Short mmCIF file of C-alpha atoms and ligand atoms in Angstrom, two decimals:
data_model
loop_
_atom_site.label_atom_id
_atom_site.label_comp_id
_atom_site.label_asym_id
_atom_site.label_seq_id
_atom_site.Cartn_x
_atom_site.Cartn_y
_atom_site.Cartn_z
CA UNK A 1 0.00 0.00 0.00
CA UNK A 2 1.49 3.34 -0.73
CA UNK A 3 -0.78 4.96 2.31
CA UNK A 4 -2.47 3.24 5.11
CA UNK A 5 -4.98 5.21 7.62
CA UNK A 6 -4.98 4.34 11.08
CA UNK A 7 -7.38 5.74 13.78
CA UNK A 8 -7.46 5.71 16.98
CA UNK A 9 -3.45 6.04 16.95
CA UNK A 10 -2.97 7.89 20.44
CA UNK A 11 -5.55 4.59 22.12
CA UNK A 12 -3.69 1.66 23.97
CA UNK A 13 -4.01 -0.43 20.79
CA UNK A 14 -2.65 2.59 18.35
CA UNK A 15 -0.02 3.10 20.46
CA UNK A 16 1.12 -0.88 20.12
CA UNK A 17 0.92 -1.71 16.43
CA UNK A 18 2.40 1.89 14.97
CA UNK A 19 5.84 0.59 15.12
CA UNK A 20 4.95 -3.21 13.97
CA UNK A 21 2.70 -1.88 11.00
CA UNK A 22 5.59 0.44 9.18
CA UNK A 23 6.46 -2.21 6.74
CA UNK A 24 2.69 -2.19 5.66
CA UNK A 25 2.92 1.26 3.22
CA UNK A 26 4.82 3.43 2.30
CA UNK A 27 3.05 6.36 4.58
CA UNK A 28 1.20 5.62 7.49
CA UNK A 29 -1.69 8.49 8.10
CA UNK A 30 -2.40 8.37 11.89
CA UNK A 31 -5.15 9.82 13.53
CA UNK A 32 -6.76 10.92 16.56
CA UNK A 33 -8.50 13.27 18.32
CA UNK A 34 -5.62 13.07 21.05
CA UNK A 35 -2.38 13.91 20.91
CA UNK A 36 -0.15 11.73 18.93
CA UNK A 37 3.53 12.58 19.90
CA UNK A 38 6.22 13.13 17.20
CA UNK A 39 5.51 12.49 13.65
CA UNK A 40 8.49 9.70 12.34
CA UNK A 41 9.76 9.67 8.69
CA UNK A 42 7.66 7.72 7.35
CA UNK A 43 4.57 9.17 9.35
CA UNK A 44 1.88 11.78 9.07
CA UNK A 45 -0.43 12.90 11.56
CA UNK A 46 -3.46 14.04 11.58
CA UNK A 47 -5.86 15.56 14.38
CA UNK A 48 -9.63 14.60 13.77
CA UNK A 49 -12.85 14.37 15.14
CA UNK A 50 -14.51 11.36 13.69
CA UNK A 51 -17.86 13.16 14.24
CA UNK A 52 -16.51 15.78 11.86
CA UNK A 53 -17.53 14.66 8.45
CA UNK A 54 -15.56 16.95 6.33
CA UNK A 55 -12.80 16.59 8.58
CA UNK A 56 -12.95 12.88 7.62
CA UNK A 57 -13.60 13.26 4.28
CA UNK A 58 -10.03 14.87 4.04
CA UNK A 59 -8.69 12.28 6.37
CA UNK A 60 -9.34 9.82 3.68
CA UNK A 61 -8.48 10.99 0.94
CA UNK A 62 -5.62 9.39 -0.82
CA UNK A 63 -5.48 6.27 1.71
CA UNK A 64 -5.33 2.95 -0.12
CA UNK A 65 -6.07 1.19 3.42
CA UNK A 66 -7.34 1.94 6.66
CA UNK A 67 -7.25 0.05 9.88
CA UNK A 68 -10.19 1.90 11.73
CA UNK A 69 -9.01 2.01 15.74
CA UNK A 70 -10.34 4.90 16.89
CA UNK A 71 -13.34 5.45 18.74
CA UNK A 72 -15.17 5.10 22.68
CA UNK A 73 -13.77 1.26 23.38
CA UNK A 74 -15.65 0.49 27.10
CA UNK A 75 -19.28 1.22 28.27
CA UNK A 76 -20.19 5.52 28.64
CA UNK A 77 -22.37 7.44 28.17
CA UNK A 78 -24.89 7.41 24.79
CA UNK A 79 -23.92 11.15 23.00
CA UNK A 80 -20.09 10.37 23.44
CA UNK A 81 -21.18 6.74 21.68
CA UNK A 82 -23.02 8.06 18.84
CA UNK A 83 -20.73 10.99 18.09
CA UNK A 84 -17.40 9.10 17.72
CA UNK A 85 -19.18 5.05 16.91
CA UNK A 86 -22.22 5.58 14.85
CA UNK A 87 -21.67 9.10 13.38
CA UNK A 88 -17.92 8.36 13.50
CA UNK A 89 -18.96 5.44 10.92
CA UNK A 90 -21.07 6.87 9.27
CA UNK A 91 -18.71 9.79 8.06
CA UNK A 92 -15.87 6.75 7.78
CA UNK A 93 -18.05 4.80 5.54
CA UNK A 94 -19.06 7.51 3.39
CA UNK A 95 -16.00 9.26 2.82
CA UNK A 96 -14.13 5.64 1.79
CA UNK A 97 -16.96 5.69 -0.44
CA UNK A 98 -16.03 8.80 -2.15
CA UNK A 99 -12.05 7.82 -2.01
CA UNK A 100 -12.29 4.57 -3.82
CA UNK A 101 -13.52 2.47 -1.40
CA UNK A 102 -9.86 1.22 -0.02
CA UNK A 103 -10.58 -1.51 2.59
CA UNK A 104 -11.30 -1.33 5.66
CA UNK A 105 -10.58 -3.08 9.16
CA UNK A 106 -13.33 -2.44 11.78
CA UNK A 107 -11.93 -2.68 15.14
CA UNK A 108 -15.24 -4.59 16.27
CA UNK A 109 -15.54 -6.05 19.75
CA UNK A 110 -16.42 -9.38 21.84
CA UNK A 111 -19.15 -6.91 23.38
CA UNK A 112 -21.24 -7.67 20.03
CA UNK A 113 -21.82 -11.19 21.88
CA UNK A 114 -21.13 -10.30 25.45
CA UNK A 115 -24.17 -12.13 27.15
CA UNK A 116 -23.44 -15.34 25.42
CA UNK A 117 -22.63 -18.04 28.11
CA UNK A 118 -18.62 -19.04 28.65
CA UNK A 119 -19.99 -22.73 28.12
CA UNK A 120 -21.13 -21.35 24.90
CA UNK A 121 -18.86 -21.77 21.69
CA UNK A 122 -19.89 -19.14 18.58
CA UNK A 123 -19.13 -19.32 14.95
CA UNK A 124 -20.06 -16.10 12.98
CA UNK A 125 -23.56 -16.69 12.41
CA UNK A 126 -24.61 -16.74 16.19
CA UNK A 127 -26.94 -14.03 16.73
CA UNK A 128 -25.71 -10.47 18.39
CA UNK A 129 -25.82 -10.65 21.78
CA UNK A 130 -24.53 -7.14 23.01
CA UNK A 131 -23.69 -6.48 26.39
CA UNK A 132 -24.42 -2.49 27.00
CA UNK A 133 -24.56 0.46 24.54
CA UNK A 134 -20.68 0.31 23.54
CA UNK A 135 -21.29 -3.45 22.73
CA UNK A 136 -24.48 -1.91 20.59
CA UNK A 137 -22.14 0.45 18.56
CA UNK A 138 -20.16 -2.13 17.17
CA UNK A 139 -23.45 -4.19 16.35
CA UNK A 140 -24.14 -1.16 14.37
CA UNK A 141 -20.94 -1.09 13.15
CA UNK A 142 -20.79 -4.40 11.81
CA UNK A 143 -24.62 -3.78 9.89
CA UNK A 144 -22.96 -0.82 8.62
CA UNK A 145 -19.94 -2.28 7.01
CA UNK A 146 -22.35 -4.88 5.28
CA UNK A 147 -24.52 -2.74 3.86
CA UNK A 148 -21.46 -1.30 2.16
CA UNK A 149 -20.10 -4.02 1.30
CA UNK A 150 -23.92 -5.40 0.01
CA UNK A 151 -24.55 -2.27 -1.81
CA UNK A 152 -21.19 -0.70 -2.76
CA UNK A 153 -19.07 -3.96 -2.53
CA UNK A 154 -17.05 -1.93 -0.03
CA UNK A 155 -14.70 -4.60 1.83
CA UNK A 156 -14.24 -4.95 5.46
CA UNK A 157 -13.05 -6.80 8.06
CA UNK A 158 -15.14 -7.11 10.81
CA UNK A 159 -12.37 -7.79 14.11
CA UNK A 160 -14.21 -9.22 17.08
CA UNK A 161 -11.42 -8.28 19.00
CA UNK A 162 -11.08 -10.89 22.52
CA UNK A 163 -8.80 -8.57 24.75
CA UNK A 164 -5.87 -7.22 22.45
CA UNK A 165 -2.76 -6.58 25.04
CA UNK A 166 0.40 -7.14 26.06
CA UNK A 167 -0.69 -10.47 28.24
CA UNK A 168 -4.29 -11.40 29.42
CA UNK A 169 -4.72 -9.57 32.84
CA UNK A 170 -7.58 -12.07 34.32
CA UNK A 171 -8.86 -16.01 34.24
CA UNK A 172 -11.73 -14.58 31.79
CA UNK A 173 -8.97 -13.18 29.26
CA UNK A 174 -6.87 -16.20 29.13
CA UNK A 175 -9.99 -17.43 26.47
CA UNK A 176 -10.13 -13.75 24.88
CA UNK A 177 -6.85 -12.97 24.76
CA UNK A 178 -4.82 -11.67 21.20
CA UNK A 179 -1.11 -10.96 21.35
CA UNK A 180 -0.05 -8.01 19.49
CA UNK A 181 2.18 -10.47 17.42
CA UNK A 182 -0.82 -12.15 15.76
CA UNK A 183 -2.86 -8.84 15.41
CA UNK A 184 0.13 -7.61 12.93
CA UNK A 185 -0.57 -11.18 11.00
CA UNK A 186 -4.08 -10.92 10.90
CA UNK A 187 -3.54 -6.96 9.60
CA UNK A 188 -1.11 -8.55 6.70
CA UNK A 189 -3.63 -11.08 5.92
CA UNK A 190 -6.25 -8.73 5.78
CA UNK A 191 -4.64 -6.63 3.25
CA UNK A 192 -3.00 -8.78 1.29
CA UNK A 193 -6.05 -11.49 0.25
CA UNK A 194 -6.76 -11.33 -3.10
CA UNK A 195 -10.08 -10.83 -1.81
CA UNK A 196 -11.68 -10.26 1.60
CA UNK A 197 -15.50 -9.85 1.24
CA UNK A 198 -16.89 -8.44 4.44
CA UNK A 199 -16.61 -11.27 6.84
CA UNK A 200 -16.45 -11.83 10.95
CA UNK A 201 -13.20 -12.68 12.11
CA UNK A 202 -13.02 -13.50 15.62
CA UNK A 203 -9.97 -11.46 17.34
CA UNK A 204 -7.97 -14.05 19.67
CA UNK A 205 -5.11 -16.04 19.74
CA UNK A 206 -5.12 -20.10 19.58
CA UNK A 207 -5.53 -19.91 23.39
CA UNK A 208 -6.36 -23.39 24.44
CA UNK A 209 -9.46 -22.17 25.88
CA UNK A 210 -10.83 -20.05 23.19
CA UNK A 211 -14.49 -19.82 22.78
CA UNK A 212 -14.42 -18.57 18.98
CA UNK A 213 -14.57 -20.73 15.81
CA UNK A 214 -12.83 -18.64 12.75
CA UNK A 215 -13.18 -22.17 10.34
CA UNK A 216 -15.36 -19.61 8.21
CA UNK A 217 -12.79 -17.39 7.07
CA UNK A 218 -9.87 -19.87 6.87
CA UNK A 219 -9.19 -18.63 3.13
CA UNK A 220 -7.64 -15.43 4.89
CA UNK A 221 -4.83 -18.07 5.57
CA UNK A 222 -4.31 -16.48 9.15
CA UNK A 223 -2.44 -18.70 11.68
CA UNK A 224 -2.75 -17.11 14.86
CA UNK A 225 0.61 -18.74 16.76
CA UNK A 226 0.33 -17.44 20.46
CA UNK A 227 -1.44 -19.19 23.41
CA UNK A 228 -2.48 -17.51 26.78
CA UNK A 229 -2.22 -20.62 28.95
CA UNK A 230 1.48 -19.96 29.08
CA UNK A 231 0.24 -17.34 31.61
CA UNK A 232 -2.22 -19.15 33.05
CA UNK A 233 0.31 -20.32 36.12
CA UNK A 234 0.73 -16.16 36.33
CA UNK A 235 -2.44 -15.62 36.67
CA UNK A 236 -3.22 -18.61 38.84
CA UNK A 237 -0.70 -16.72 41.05
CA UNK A 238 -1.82 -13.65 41.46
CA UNK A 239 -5.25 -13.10 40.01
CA UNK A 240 -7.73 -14.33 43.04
CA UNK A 241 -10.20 -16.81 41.22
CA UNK A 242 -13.39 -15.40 40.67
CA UNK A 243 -16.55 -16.87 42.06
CA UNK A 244 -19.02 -19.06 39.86
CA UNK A 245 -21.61 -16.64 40.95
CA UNK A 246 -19.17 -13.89 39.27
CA UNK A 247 -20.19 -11.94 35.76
CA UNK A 248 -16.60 -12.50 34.70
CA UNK A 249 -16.78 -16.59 35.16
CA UNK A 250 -20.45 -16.88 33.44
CA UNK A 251 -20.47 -14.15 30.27
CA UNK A 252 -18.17 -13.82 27.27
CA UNK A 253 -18.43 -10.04 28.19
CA UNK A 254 -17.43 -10.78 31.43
CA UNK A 255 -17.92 -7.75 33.96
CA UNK A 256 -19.27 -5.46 30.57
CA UNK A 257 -22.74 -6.97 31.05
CA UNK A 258 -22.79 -5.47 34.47
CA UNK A 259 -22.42 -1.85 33.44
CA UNK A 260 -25.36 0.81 34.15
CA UNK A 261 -26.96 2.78 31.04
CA UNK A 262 -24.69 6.21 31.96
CA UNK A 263 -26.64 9.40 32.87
CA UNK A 264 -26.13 12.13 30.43
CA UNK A 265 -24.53 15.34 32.02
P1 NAI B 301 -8.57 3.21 23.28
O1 NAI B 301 -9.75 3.78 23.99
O2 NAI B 301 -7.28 3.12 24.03
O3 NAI B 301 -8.31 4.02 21.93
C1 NAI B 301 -9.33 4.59 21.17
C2 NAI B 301 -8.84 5.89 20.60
O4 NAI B 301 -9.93 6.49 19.88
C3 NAI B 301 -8.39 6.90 21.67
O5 NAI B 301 -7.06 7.28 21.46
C4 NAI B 301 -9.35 8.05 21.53
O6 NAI B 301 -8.76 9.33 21.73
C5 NAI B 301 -9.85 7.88 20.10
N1 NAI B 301 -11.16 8.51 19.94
C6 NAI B 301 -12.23 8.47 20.78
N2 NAI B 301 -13.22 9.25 20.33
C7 NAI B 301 -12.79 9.80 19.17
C8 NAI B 301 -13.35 10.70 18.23
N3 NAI B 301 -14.59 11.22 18.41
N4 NAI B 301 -12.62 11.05 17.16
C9 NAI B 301 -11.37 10.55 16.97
N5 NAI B 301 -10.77 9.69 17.83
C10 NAI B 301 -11.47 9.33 18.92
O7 NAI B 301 -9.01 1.76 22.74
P2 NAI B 301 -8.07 0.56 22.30
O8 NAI B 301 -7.95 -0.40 23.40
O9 NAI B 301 -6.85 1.10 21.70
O10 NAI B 301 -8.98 -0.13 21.19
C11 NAI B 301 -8.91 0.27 19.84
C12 NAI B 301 -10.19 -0.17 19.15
O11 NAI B 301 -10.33 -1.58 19.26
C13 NAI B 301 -11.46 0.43 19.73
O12 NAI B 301 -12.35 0.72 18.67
C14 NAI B 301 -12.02 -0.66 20.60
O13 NAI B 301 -13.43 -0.59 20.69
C15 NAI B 301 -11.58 -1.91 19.85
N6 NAI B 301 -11.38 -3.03 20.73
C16 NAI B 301 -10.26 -3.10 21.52
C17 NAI B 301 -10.07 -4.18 22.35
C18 NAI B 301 -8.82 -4.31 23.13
O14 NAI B 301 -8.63 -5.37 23.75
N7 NAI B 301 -7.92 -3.33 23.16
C19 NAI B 301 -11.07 -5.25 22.45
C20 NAI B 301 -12.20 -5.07 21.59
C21 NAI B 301 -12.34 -4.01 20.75
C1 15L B 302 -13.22 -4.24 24.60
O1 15L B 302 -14.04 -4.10 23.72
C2 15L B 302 -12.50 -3.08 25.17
O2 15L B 302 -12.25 -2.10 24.20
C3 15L B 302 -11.19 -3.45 25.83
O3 15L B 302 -10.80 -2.36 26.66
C4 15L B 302 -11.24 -4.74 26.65
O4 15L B 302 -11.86 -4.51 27.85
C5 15L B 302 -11.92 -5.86 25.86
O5 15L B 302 -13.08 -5.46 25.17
C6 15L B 302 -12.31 -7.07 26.73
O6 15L B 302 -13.44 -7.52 26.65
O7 15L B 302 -11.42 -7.57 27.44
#
């Protein structure tokens, strides 16, 4: 690609891939609405309110890729959710529309699904199962990005990401967990299929305990090759076991589901 688009690039996530995905284009365009450090060589950067549609229409323009990030990523409240999640993709969708339509990653979420059962095990056609209004957003997200697709034959990867970090921090993310090692292969795969469609691709490693089945998009070719149980000992150690009783041992959304609707100011 000569110039990939990444959102989100100041978020936890953002932050972790920039380095790993310079071999990806030639220029990477990274964007935020927070600050962003120091721009490298091969980097520009661009300030932008994903609510702004003009300001995203610019953002676009020229990108042959983008790897959509940015965006409210945990439960809060519903105008700070529809401004940068459903307006935010809205404005994203329609300006890749004008630009070409280059493809797209959707940074989705396991809160699409979060009150399915940890007994249960999902392939892509389980039914939505959101656990609050962030989980929602990406629902919408993900009905979005296949109307496009349906209608414009806009292509996107829909990423149900598990828990995308360093190492899984609890017993619940040691089945949700995605090292940033097989993010970056899932990214290359992503771009680089001859052709993508618009399918579900569940974001987690091959963790022993995974509750995901990604058989359905095996012509990406992705091989996801880390496992959380090698921190399972770690976390045996010094994560105290949660009760049975306990949101985060029963739901795939673990303690999401438990969130309040937020009061608006
Ligand atoms: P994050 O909250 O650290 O980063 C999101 C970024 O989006 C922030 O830097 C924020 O400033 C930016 N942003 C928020 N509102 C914006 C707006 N109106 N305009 C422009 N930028 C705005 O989240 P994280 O962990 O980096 O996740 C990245 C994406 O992946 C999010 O969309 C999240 O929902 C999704 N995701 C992440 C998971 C994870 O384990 N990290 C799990 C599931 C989904
Ligand atoms: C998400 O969707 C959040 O963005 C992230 O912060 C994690 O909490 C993750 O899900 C998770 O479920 O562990």
């Amino acid at each position: 690609m000569k110039r990939l688009l990444v959102t989100g690039a100041a978020g936890g996530l953002g932050k972790a891939m920039r380095g790993r995905l310079k071999g990806m284009a030639d220029v990477l365009r990274l964007s935020d609405i927070a600050d962003m450090g120091e721009a490298a060589a091969h980097e520009e950067l661009v300030v932008c309110d994903l609510g702004d549609r003009a300001a995203v229409d610019r953002l676009v323009e020229g990108c042959d890729g983008i790897i959509h990030l940015g965006g409210i990523s945990v439960e809060d409240k519903f105008s700070k959710i529809l401004n940068a999640n459903l307006l935010g993709l809205y404005n994203l969708y329609e300006a890749a529309r004008a630009n070409g339509m280059p493809r797209i990653l959707f940074a989705s979420s396991n809160h699409t699904i979060g009150f399915y059962g940890q007994d249960d095990y999902l392939d892509a056609s389980a039914p939505m199962r959101p656990d609050g209004l962030y989980g929602v957003s990406k629902c919408f997200g993900e009905a979005l990005a296949s109307m496009y697709f349906d209608k414009f034959g806009q292509e996107t990867a829909l990423v149900r990401i598990g828990s995308c970090m360093e190492k899984p921090k609890n017993h619940r993310m040691l089945s949700t967990w995605m090292s940033h090692d097989d993010f970056l292969s899932m990214i290359e795969r992503i771009f680089r299929v001859p052709r993508l469609g618009c399918p579900v691709i569940w974001g987690c490693s091959n963790n022993d305990s995974r509750w995901w089945d990604n058989s359905a998009v095996s012509y990406l070719g992705w091989h996801p090759k880390d496992n959380a149980e090698r921190f399972r000992a770690e976390i045996e150690a010094t994560v105290p076991r949660p009760s049975a009783q306990d949101s985060i041992a029963i739901y795939q959304g673990g303690p999401f589901v438990d969130d309040p609707i937020f009061e608006e100011d």
